[in-house]
Amino acid sequence: GAKDKKKGAKDKKKGAKDKKKDKKKDKDLPKEKVTKTAKRVHHVALSSESAFTTAIRPINSTIVSQCIARNKLMLEEEALRRRDAEAKNRLESYILATRDRMSEQEEAVAKVTTDKQRKQVGNDFEKGEDWLYEGGRSVGAAEYEAKLKEMQALADPIFFRMNEMEARPEAVKRARERIEAARELIATWEESKPQITAEEREKALEHCKNTTEWLDTQEKAQAKKKAHEDPAFTSDEVDKKLAPLEKGIRILNKRPAPKPPKVEANATADNETATEDGANAADGASAEGEGEADAADATTADAKAADSETSANGEAEGDSKKDEL
């Protein structure tokens, strides 16, 4: 390893000497001047003309405007065709669905219609279907929509009466249960909600009474109606009538209890001072009472002592008189 290092150092020194010799040789060579030619750029404006050898011409602004207008017109016509087709499909779907429903729910339909009504609806729907595939094959959306409203005016009241036969009694039952629950809640307010005044409780009870009377009146009117006639009232009307009552009950029931009055710091100190003065006065009065009682006891004791001395003196005088005799 040491030999290799020495050999490498010798090679480096030798290479350095060779480089110095080459530099000296380059200095000794004669130098020549090299000349470079400068480049100049000249700009020349050229004129040209366009010439077309075929029948195809480029699109200019006028042609672009015409294309945009034609495309807009095509889109409007397509939207109109789509609107007409959608209106026609809605009418066709309603006619087919209604005829199927009336045949599937024949018993329920019979309860809320007469034979005459069912025949009229059946004939009108058959005519409507024929018109759809014949004279109304390619009419506008407005005519399809008008025909749809005409068909709905015939069938929708029947289905509405069918739904109300079940929905209306359930709504009335639910309303009466809620009114009774409201009355029971109001009865607890006198103790549990003292922040609700007696006048407010009376108004809430009056509201319950009025709603109950309205239900009674509507049910009597409905009892006079026949099943194929329009109902005297609906389930939606019951819910709307009950909503204000329930809202008022909720507002009163959520009313928080009043907060106790805040006691100021000065008032508290005055109360404490008055209490201490009262206690001191009571202690003084009791002390005076005790002193008077002690004085009375002392007077009684002195009187007893004087009586005992008087009796003793009397006995001594009696004895002396006996001795003299």
CSV table of C-alpha atoms in Angstrom, one decimal:
chain,number,residue,atom,x,y,z
A,1,GLY,CA,0.0,0.0,0.0
A,2,ALA,CA,2.8,2.4,0.8
A,3,LYS,CA,4.6,1.6,-2.5
A,4,ASP,CA,1.4,2.3,-4.4
A,5,LYS,CA,0.9,5.7,-2.7
A,6,LYS,CA,4.5,6.7,-3.5
A,7,LYS,CA,4.1,5.7,-7.1
A,8,GLY,CA,0.8,7.7,-7.3
A,9,ALA,CA,2.5,10.7,-5.9
A,10,LYS,CA,5.3,10.4,-8.5
A,11,ASP,CA,2.8,10.1,-11.3
A,12,LYS,CA,1.0,13.3,-10.2
A,13,LYS,CA,4.3,15.3,-10.1
A,14,LYS,CA,5.2,14.0,-13.5
A,15,GLY,CA,1.8,15.0,-14.9
A,16,ALA,CA,2.1,18.5,-13.4
A,17,LYS,CA,5.6,18.9,-15.0
A,18,ASP,CA,4.2,17.8,-18.4
A,19,LYS,CA,1.4,20.4,-18.2
A,20,LYS,CA,3.9,23.2,-17.5
A,21,LYS,CA,6.0,22.1,-20.5
A,22,ASP,CA,2.9,22.1,-22.8
A,23,LYS,CA,2.0,25.7,-21.6
A,24,LYS,CA,5.5,26.9,-22.4
A,25,LYS,CA,5.3,25.4,-25.9
A,26,ASP,CA,2.0,27.2,-26.5
A,27,LYS,CA,3.5,30.5,-25.5
A,28,ASP,CA,6.3,30.1,-27.9
A,29,LEU,CA,4.0,29.4,-30.9
A,30,PRO,CA,3.2,32.5,-33.1
A,31,LYS,CA,-0.3,34.0,-32.6
A,32,GLU,CA,-2.6,34.8,-35.5
A,33,LYS,CA,-5.6,37.2,-35.6
A,34,VAL,CA,-9.0,35.7,-36.4
A,35,THR,CA,-11.6,37.9,-38.0
A,36,LYS,CA,-15.4,37.3,-37.8
A,37,THR,CA,-18.0,38.6,-40.2
A,38,ALA,CA,-21.0,40.3,-38.6
A,39,LYS,CA,-24.5,39.2,-39.7
A,40,ARG,CA,-27.2,41.8,-40.5
A,41,VAL,CA,-31.0,41.0,-40.8
A,42,HIS,CA,-33.1,43.0,-43.2
A,43,HIS,CA,-37.0,43.0,-42.8
A,44,VAL,CA,-39.0,43.5,-45.9
A,45,ALA,CA,-42.9,43.9,-45.9
A,46,LEU,CA,-44.5,41.5,-48.4
A,47,SER,CA,-47.9,41.9,-49.9
A,48,SER,CA,-50.1,38.9,-50.6
A,49,GLU,CA,-53.6,38.2,-52.1
A,50,SER,CA,-55.8,35.2,-51.3
A,51,ALA,CA,-57.1,33.1,-54.2
A,52,PHE,CA,-59.5,30.1,-53.9
A,53,THR,CA,-59.5,27.5,-56.6
A,54,THR,CA,-62.4,25.4,-55.2
A,55,ALA,CA,-66.1,26.1,-54.5
A,56,ILE,CA,-65.6,25.9,-50.6
A,57,ARG,CA,-65.2,29.4,-49.1
A,58,PRO,CA,-64.2,30.3,-45.5
A,59,ILE,CA,-66.8,31.1,-42.9
A,60,ASN,CA,-67.2,34.8,-42.2
A,61,SER,CA,-69.1,36.7,-39.4
A,62,THR,CA,-72.4,36.8,-41.4
A,63,ILE,CA,-72.4,33.0,-41.9
A,64,VAL,CA,-71.6,32.5,-38.2
A,65,SER,CA,-74.6,34.7,-37.2
A,66,GLN,CA,-76.9,32.8,-39.5
A,67,CYS,CA,-75.7,29.4,-38.1
A,68,ILE,CA,-76.3,30.6,-34.5
A,69,ALA,CA,-79.8,31.7,-35.4
A,70,ARG,CA,-80.7,28.4,-37.1
A,71,ASN,CA,-79.3,26.5,-34.2
A,72,LYS,CA,-81.3,28.5,-31.7
A,73,LEU,CA,-84.5,28.0,-33.8
A,74,MET,CA,-83.8,24.2,-33.8
A,75,LEU,CA,-83.4,24.1,-30.0
A,76,GLU,CA,-86.6,26.0,-29.5
A,77,GLU,CA,-88.5,23.6,-31.9
A,78,GLU,CA,-87.0,20.6,-30.1
A,79,ALA,CA,-88.0,22.0,-26.7
A,80,LEU,CA,-91.6,22.6,-28.0
A,81,ARG,CA,-91.7,19.0,-29.3
A,82,ARG,CA,-90.4,17.7,-26.0
A,83,ARG,CA,-93.0,19.7,-24.0
A,84,ASP,CA,-95.8,18.5,-26.2
A,85,ALA,CA,-94.7,14.9,-25.9
A,86,GLU,CA,-94.4,15.2,-22.1
A,87,ALA,CA,-97.9,16.7,-21.8
A,88,LYS,CA,-99.3,13.9,-24.0
A,89,ASN,CA,-97.6,11.2,-21.9
A,90,ARG,CA,-99.0,12.7,-18.6
A,91,LEU,CA,-102.5,12.6,-20.1
A,92,GLU,CA,-102.1,9.1,-21.3
A,93,SER,CA,-100.6,7.9,-18.0
A,94,TYR,CA,-103.5,9.5,-16.0
A,95,ILE,CA,-106.2,7.9,-18.2
A,96,LEU,CA,-104.7,4.4,-18.0
A,97,ALA,CA,-103.9,4.6,-14.3
A,98,THR,CA,-107.3,5.9,-13.4
A,99,ARG,CA,-109.2,3.2,-15.3
A,100,ASP,CA,-107.0,0.5,-13.7
A,101,ARG,CA,-107.5,2.0,-10.2
A,102,MET,CA,-111.3,2.2,-10.6
A,103,SER,CA,-111.4,-1.4,-11.7
A,104,GLU,CA,-109.1,-2.7,-8.9
A,105,GLN,CA,-110.9,-0.7,-6.2
A,106,GLU,CA,-114.4,-1.3,-7.5
A,107,GLU,CA,-116.0,-1.9,-4.1
A,108,ALA,CA,-114.5,1.2,-2.5
A,109,VAL,CA,-115.5,3.3,-5.6
A,110,ALA,CA,-119.1,2.0,-5.4
A,111,LYS,CA,-119.4,3.2,-1.8
A,112,VAL,CA,-118.8,6.8,-2.7
A,113,THR,CA,-120.4,7.0,-6.2
A,114,THR,CA,-123.8,6.2,-7.8
A,115,ASP,CA,-124.3,4.0,-10.9
A,116,LYS,CA,-124.9,7.1,-12.9
A,117,GLN,CA,-121.6,8.7,-11.8
A,118,ARG,CA,-119.6,5.6,-12.6
A,119,LYS,CA,-121.1,5.3,-16.0
A,120,GLN,CA,-120.5,8.9,-16.8
A,121,VAL,CA,-116.9,8.7,-15.7
A,122,GLY,CA,-116.3,5.5,-17.7
A,123,ASN,CA,-117.8,7.0,-20.9
A,124,ASP,CA,-115.8,10.2,-20.5
A,125,PHE,CA,-112.6,8.4,-20.0
A,126,GLU,CA,-113.2,6.2,-23.0
A,127,LYS,CA,-113.9,9.3,-25.1
A,128,GLY,CA,-110.8,10.9,-23.8
A,129,GLU,CA,-108.6,7.9,-24.7
A,130,ASP,CA,-110.1,7.8,-28.2
A,131,TRP,CA,-109.4,11.5,-28.7
A,132,LEU,CA,-105.8,11.0,-27.5
A,133,TYR,CA,-105.1,8.4,-30.3
A,134,GLU,CA,-107.1,10.1,-33.0
A,135,GLY,CA,-107.8,13.8,-33.1
A,136,GLY,CA,-105.3,14.6,-30.3
A,137,ARG,CA,-102.5,12.7,-31.7
A,138,SER,CA,-100.3,15.7,-32.6
A,139,VAL,CA,-101.8,18.8,-30.8
A,140,GLY,CA,-99.9,21.2,-28.6
A,141,ALA,CA,-99.1,20.9,-24.9
A,142,ALA,CA,-101.8,23.4,-24.0
A,143,GLU,CA,-104.6,21.2,-25.4
A,144,TYR,CA,-103.2,18.1,-23.6
A,145,GLU,CA,-103.0,20.0,-20.3
A,146,ALA,CA,-106.6,21.2,-20.7
A,147,LYS,CA,-107.8,17.7,-21.4
A,148,LEU,CA,-105.9,16.4,-18.4
A,149,LYS,CA,-107.7,18.9,-16.1
A,150,GLU,CA,-111.0,17.8,-17.5
A,151,MET,CA,-110.2,14.2,-16.7
A,152,GLN,CA,-109.0,15.1,-13.2
A,153,ALA,CA,-112.2,17.0,-12.5
A,154,LEU,CA,-114.1,13.7,-13.1
A,155,ALA,CA,-112.0,11.2,-11.2
A,156,ASP,CA,-110.2,13.1,-8.4
A,157,PRO,CA,-113.3,13.9,-6.4
A,158,ILE,CA,-114.2,10.1,-6.3
A,159,PHE,CA,-110.7,9.2,-5.0
A,160,PHE,CA,-110.8,12.1,-2.5
A,161,ARG,CA,-114.1,10.9,-1.0
A,162,MET,CA,-112.6,7.4,-0.8
A,163,ASN,CA,-109.6,8.6,1.2
A,164,GLU,CA,-111.7,10.9,3.4
A,165,MET,CA,-114.0,8.0,4.5
A,166,GLU,CA,-111.0,6.7,6.6
A,167,ALA,CA,-109.0,9.8,7.1
A,168,ARG,CA,-111.8,12.1,8.5
A,169,PRO,CA,-112.9,9.8,11.4
A,170,GLU,CA,-109.3,9.2,12.4
A,171,ALA,CA,-108.6,12.9,12.4
A,172,VAL,CA,-111.7,13.6,14.5
A,173,LYS,CA,-110.7,10.9,17.0
A,174,ARG,CA,-107.2,12.2,17.2
A,175,ALA,CA,-108.4,15.7,17.8
A,176,ARG,CA,-110.7,14.8,20.6
A,177,GLU,CA,-107.9,12.9,22.3
A,178,ARG,CA,-105.6,15.9,22.1
A,179,ILE,CA,-108.3,18.2,23.4
A,180,GLU,CA,-108.9,16.0,26.4
A,181,ALA,CA,-105.1,15.8,27.1
A,182,ALA,CA,-105.0,19.6,26.9
A,183,ARG,CA,-107.8,19.9,29.5
A,184,GLU,CA,-105.9,17.5,31.9
A,185,LEU,CA,-102.7,19.5,31.5
A,186,ILE,CA,-104.5,22.8,32.1
A,187,ALA,CA,-105.9,21.3,35.4
A,188,THR,CA,-102.4,20.8,36.7
A,189,TRP,CA,-101.2,24.3,36.0
A,190,GLU,CA,-102.8,25.9,39.1
A,191,GLU,CA,-100.2,24.1,41.3
A,192,SER,CA,-97.4,23.2,38.9
A,193,LYS,CA,-97.4,26.5,36.9
A,194,PRO,CA,-98.3,29.4,39.1
A,195,GLN,CA,-96.8,31.7,36.6
A,196,ILE,CA,-99.9,31.0,34.4
A,197,THR,CA,-102.7,33.3,35.5
A,198,ALA,CA,-106.3,32.1,36.1
A,199,GLU,CA,-107.5,34.2,33.2
A,200,GLU,CA,-105.1,32.4,30.8
A,201,ARG,CA,-106.3,29.1,32.1
A,202,GLU,CA,-109.9,30.0,31.5
A,203,LYS,CA,-109.1,31.2,28.0
A,204,ALA,CA,-107.3,27.9,27.2
A,205,LEU,CA,-110.3,25.9,28.5
A,206,GLU,CA,-112.6,28.1,26.4
A,207,HIS,CA,-110.5,27.4,23.3
A,208,CYS,CA,-110.9,23.6,24.0
A,209,LYS,CA,-114.6,24.0,24.4
A,210,ASN,CA,-115.0,25.9,21.1
A,211,THR,CA,-112.9,23.4,19.2
A,212,THR,CA,-115.0,20.5,20.6
A,213,GLU,CA,-118.2,22.3,19.7
A,214,TRP,CA,-116.9,22.9,16.1
A,215,LEU,CA,-116.2,19.2,15.8
A,216,ASP,CA,-119.7,18.3,17.0
A,217,THR,CA,-121.3,20.7,14.5
A,218,GLN,CA,-119.2,19.4,11.6
A,219,GLU,CA,-120.0,15.7,12.5
A,220,LYS,CA,-123.7,16.5,12.6
A,221,ALA,CA,-123.5,18.1,9.2
A,222,GLN,CA,-121.5,15.2,7.8
A,223,ALA,CA,-124.1,12.7,9.1
A,224,LYS,CA,-126.7,14.4,6.8
A,225,LYS,CA,-124.5,14.0,3.8
A,226,LYS,CA,-124.6,11.0,1.5
A,227,ALA,CA,-121.4,9.1,0.6
A,228,HIS,CA,-121.4,10.2,-3.0
A,229,GLU,CA,-121.7,13.9,-2.1
A,230,ASP,CA,-118.9,16.2,-1.2
A,231,PRO,CA,-118.0,16.0,2.5
A,232,ALA,CA,-119.1,18.7,5.0
A,233,PHE,CA,-115.5,18.9,6.3
A,234,THR,CA,-112.2,17.2,5.6
A,235,SER,CA,-109.4,15.8,7.7
A,236,ASP,CA,-107.1,18.7,6.7
A,237,GLU,CA,-109.6,21.1,8.1
A,238,VAL,CA,-109.6,19.2,11.5
A,239,ASP,CA,-105.8,19.5,11.7
A,240,LYS,CA,-105.9,23.2,10.8
A,241,LYS,CA,-108.6,23.8,13.5
A,242,LEU,CA,-106.6,22.0,16.1
A,243,ALA,CA,-103.2,23.6,15.4
A,244,PRO,CA,-103.9,27.0,17.1
A,245,LEU,CA,-105.1,25.3,20.3
A,246,GLU,CA,-102.0,23.1,20.5
A,247,LYS,CA,-99.7,26.0,19.8
A,248,GLY,CA,-101.2,28.1,22.5
A,249,ILE,CA,-101.0,25.2,25.0
A,250,ARG,CA,-97.4,24.6,24.2
A,251,ILE,CA,-96.5,28.3,24.6
A,252,LEU,CA,-98.1,28.5,28.1
A,253,ASN,CA,-96.7,25.2,29.2
A,254,LYS,CA,-93.2,26.3,28.3
A,255,ARG,CA,-93.4,29.6,30.2
A,256,PRO,CA,-90.6,29.6,32.8
A,257,ALA,CA,-91.3,30.3,36.5
A,258,PRO,CA,-90.4,33.9,37.6
A,259,LYS,CA,-87.0,34.3,39.1
A,260,PRO,CA,-86.8,35.3,42.8
A,261,PRO,CA,-86.1,39.1,43.4
A,262,LYS,CA,-82.4,40.0,43.9
A,263,VAL,CA,-81.5,41.3,47.3
A,264,GLU,CA,-79.1,44.2,47.2
A,265,ALA,CA,-75.9,44.3,49.4
A,266,ASN,CA,-77.0,47.5,51.4
A,267,ALA,CA,-80.4,46.0,52.2
A,268,THR,CA,-78.8,42.8,53.5
A,269,ALA,CA,-76.4,44.8,55.8
A,270,ASP,CA,-79.3,46.9,57.1
A,271,ASN,CA,-81.3,43.8,57.8
A,272,GLU,CA,-78.4,42.2,59.7
A,273,THR,CA,-77.9,45.4,61.8
A,274,ALA,CA,-81.6,45.6,62.7
A,275,THR,CA,-81.4,41.9,63.7
A,276,GLU,CA,-78.4,42.5,65.9
A,277,ASP,CA,-80.1,45.6,67.6
A,278,GLY,CA,-83.2,43.6,68.3
A,279,ALA,CA,-81.2,40.8,69.8
A,280,ASN,CA,-79.3,43.3,72.1
A,281,ALA,CA,-82.5,45.0,73.2
A,282,ALA,CA,-84.0,41.6,74.1
A,283,ASP,CA,-80.8,40.7,76.1
A,284,GLY,CA,-81.0,44.0,78.0
A,285,ALA,CA,-84.7,43.5,78.8
A,286,SER,CA,-84.1,40.1,80.1
A,287,ALA,CA,-81.1,41.3,82.2
A,288,GLU,CA,-83.3,44.1,83.8
A,289,GLY,CA,-86.0,41.5,84.5
A,290,GLU,CA,-83.5,39.3,86.3
A,291,GLY,CA,-82.2,42.3,88.4
A,292,GLU,CA,-85.7,43.3,89.5
A,293,ALA,CA,-86.4,39.7,90.4
A,294,ASP,CA,-83.2,39.6,92.5
A,295,ALA,CA,-84.2,42.9,94.3
A,296,ALA,CA,-87.7,41.5,95.1
A,297,ASP,CA,-86.1,38.3,96.5
A,298,ALA,CA,-83.8,40.4,98.7
A,299,THR,CA,-86.6,42.5,100.1
A,300,THR,CA,-88.6,39.4,101.0
A,301,ALA,CA,-85.6,38.0,102.8
A,302,ASP,CA,-85.1,41.2,104.9
A,303,ALA,CA,-88.8,41.2,105.9
A,304,LYS,CA,-88.6,37.6,107.1
A,305,ALA,CA,-85.5,38.4,109.1
A,306,ALA,CA,-87.2,41.4,110.8
A,307,ASP,CA,-90.2,39.2,111.7
A,308,SER,CA,-88.0,36.6,113.2
A,309,GLU,CA,-86.1,39.2,115.3
A,310,THR,CA,-89.4,40.7,116.6
A,311,SER,CA,-90.7,37.4,117.7
A,312,ALA,CA,-87.5,36.5,119.5
A,313,ASN,CA,-87.5,39.8,121.4
A,314,GLY,CA,-91.1,39.2,122.5
A,315,GLU,CA,-90.3,35.7,123.9
A,316,ALA,CA,-87.3,37.2,125.8
A,317,GLU,CA,-89.4,39.8,127.4
A,318,GLY,CA,-92.0,37.2,128.5
A,319,ASP,CA,-89.4,35.1,130.1
A,320,SER,CA,-88.0,38.0,132.1
A,321,LYS,CA,-91.5,38.9,133.4
A,322,LYS,CA,-92.0,35.3,134.6
A,323,ASP,CA,-88.7,35.5,136.5
A,324,GLU,CA,-89.8,38.7,138.2
A,325,LEU,CA,-93.0,37.1,139.4
